[in-house]
């Protein structure tokens, strides 16, 4: 891995995609004209990205390109973004960027000595570098002055990307923060998105090109645990926690849209972690702002949950429940389940094609970065180390209350306990960095063990619910299969339920590491 210890000049950019027929509406939007400090400029850009045959540059998280505009050529190195800063909210990408004018259309490796690529490529590598992809776009660019001190460059790119024999269209709006806080950039994006069919784009042009060249589908990503320390203000910690979850929510959308099961799962986890952040910091957040965000996250979570449930039912539950059973009803049951799975995916595709997901993400980011202190109470300005124990106490109390008399809990009561325990586990993940690992680990281990048992019970209940739904909505010939799933699920539930009282006692006896 290349050395990334050298200080990076950062580019902060939000990418918004639009359908080709919306180009004129994007360029004519009054919000751009109102904030522009001068008339827009248009230019033709041809950009070539270079790499070694083994893609050494991309494999280390960089791109190397030469861009030609008229008779001028600029060589640029970009890095993948570092971990979010305290003020980040996960949507505007922060990437290292180095630029130089060059004489020709190939990279000059002598210029790379003061960048992280300096230790990765030598002058001997020059002959190995070859074009990997090319983009040709017409760029229309505005310089904007937004509220406060924020300066933003808006650029509409319209053209295509080529690699080998493959080609993809490019039609996107990039908002790049030049100076000042990022909040006004998000608010501008919200104004534009209210009138235009804009969706957040998570892939760079280079990322799209490398993926197109390889034929790979978009890959899922996991939610990063935020890097926090005791000196953070609580409101900055909230922004970073929110940012990591938002990054995963939007970052997994391409994989989920392509049908990747893990992409859907990671989006669902991101929704849960966003809701957990709203609960964890809830005592100090303005409740009238939290409520609509929570409602929309619940709605999105249900859609993702339906898709995920049918994925698991088709790929895991039915093969395990039916085993080698060869009943005449088996093909019909499998077809019925697959039909429901495809319907759930179609509903999710429709959701992704609409404006709601982008609007939710932009609105959360804009709210979290609002400098007018609309987040809530004065406590959020206090050091995180002073506030965290009370925050964790609040989530832990809910678990303790719902877990009383655990041996008698069934159905929705166990389900409610599982949800509260999951919020506690995510809260611990978010704030664990404040405490010694040897104190956190035993607590988290017992929490995860109990959560896994409750998860098994919930999965068994979901399997029965889905099987019953098939029995009601599909031909009666599949009823024996519904019974087989129910019998198998009951065995699974009983096996998980037996050790729960002991697991609960072990968890309850674990000392709260934050006290």
PDB file of C-alpha atoms in Angstrom, residues 8 33 37 87 98 102 112 115 152 163 173 179 191 241 255 267 317 351 354 362 364 394 451 455 457 460 481:
ATOM      1  CA  UNK A   8      -3.475  15.769   1.169  1.00  0.00           C
ATOM      2  CA  UNK A  33     -28.343  31.695 -11.714  1.00  0.00           C
ATOM      3  CA  UNK A  37     -20.929  35.281  -9.420  1.00  0.00           C
ATOM      4  CA  UNK A  87     -18.008  17.725  10.556  1.00  0.00           C
ATOM      5  CA  UNK A  98      -2.922  17.164  -6.781  1.00  0.00           C
ATOM      6  CA  UNK A 102       1.822  19.300 -18.450  1.00  0.00           C
ATOM      7  CA  UNK A 112       4.552  12.736  -8.403  1.00  0.00           C
ATOM      8  CA  UNK A 115       2.343  12.793  -3.558  1.00  0.00           C
ATOM      9  CA  UNK A 152     -19.161  26.234  -4.517  1.00  0.00           C
ATOM     10  CA  UNK A 163     -13.072   1.663 -21.950  1.00  0.00           C
ATOM     11  CA  UNK A 173     -24.063  17.600 -11.762  1.00  0.00           C
ATOM     12  CA  UNK A 179     -14.414  27.244   0.817  1.00  0.00           C
ATOM     13  CA  UNK A 191     -33.435  23.142  -3.545  1.00  0.00           C
ATOM     14  CA  UNK A 241     -21.936   8.749  13.458  1.00  0.00           C
ATOM     15  CA  UNK A 255     -25.218  -2.885  -5.357  1.00  0.00           C
ATOM     16  CA  UNK A 267     -28.646  -0.663   3.358  1.00  0.00           C
ATOM     17  CA  UNK A 317     -34.930 -21.030   4.618  1.00  0.00           C
ATOM     18  CA  UNK A 351     -38.100   3.275  -4.761  1.00  0.00           C
ATOM     19  CA  UNK A 354     -37.796   7.954  -7.277  1.00  0.00           C
ATOM     20  CA  UNK A 362     -29.672  15.300   1.632  1.00  0.00           C
ATOM     21  CA  UNK A 364     -30.410  14.528   7.034  1.00  0.00           C
ATOM     22  CA  UNK A 394     -30.835   5.589  28.358  1.00  0.00           C
ATOM     23  CA  UNK A 451     -28.934 -10.771  20.072  1.00  0.00           C
ATOM     24  CA  UNK A 455     -32.467 -13.130  15.937  1.00  0.00           C
ATOM     25  CA  UNK A 457     -36.352 -16.712  17.022  1.00  0.00           C
ATOM     26  CA  UNK A 460     -38.157 -18.476  12.533  1.00  0.00           C
ATOM     27  CA  UNK A 481     -44.772 -27.081   1.874  1.00  0.00           C
TER      28      UNK A 481
END
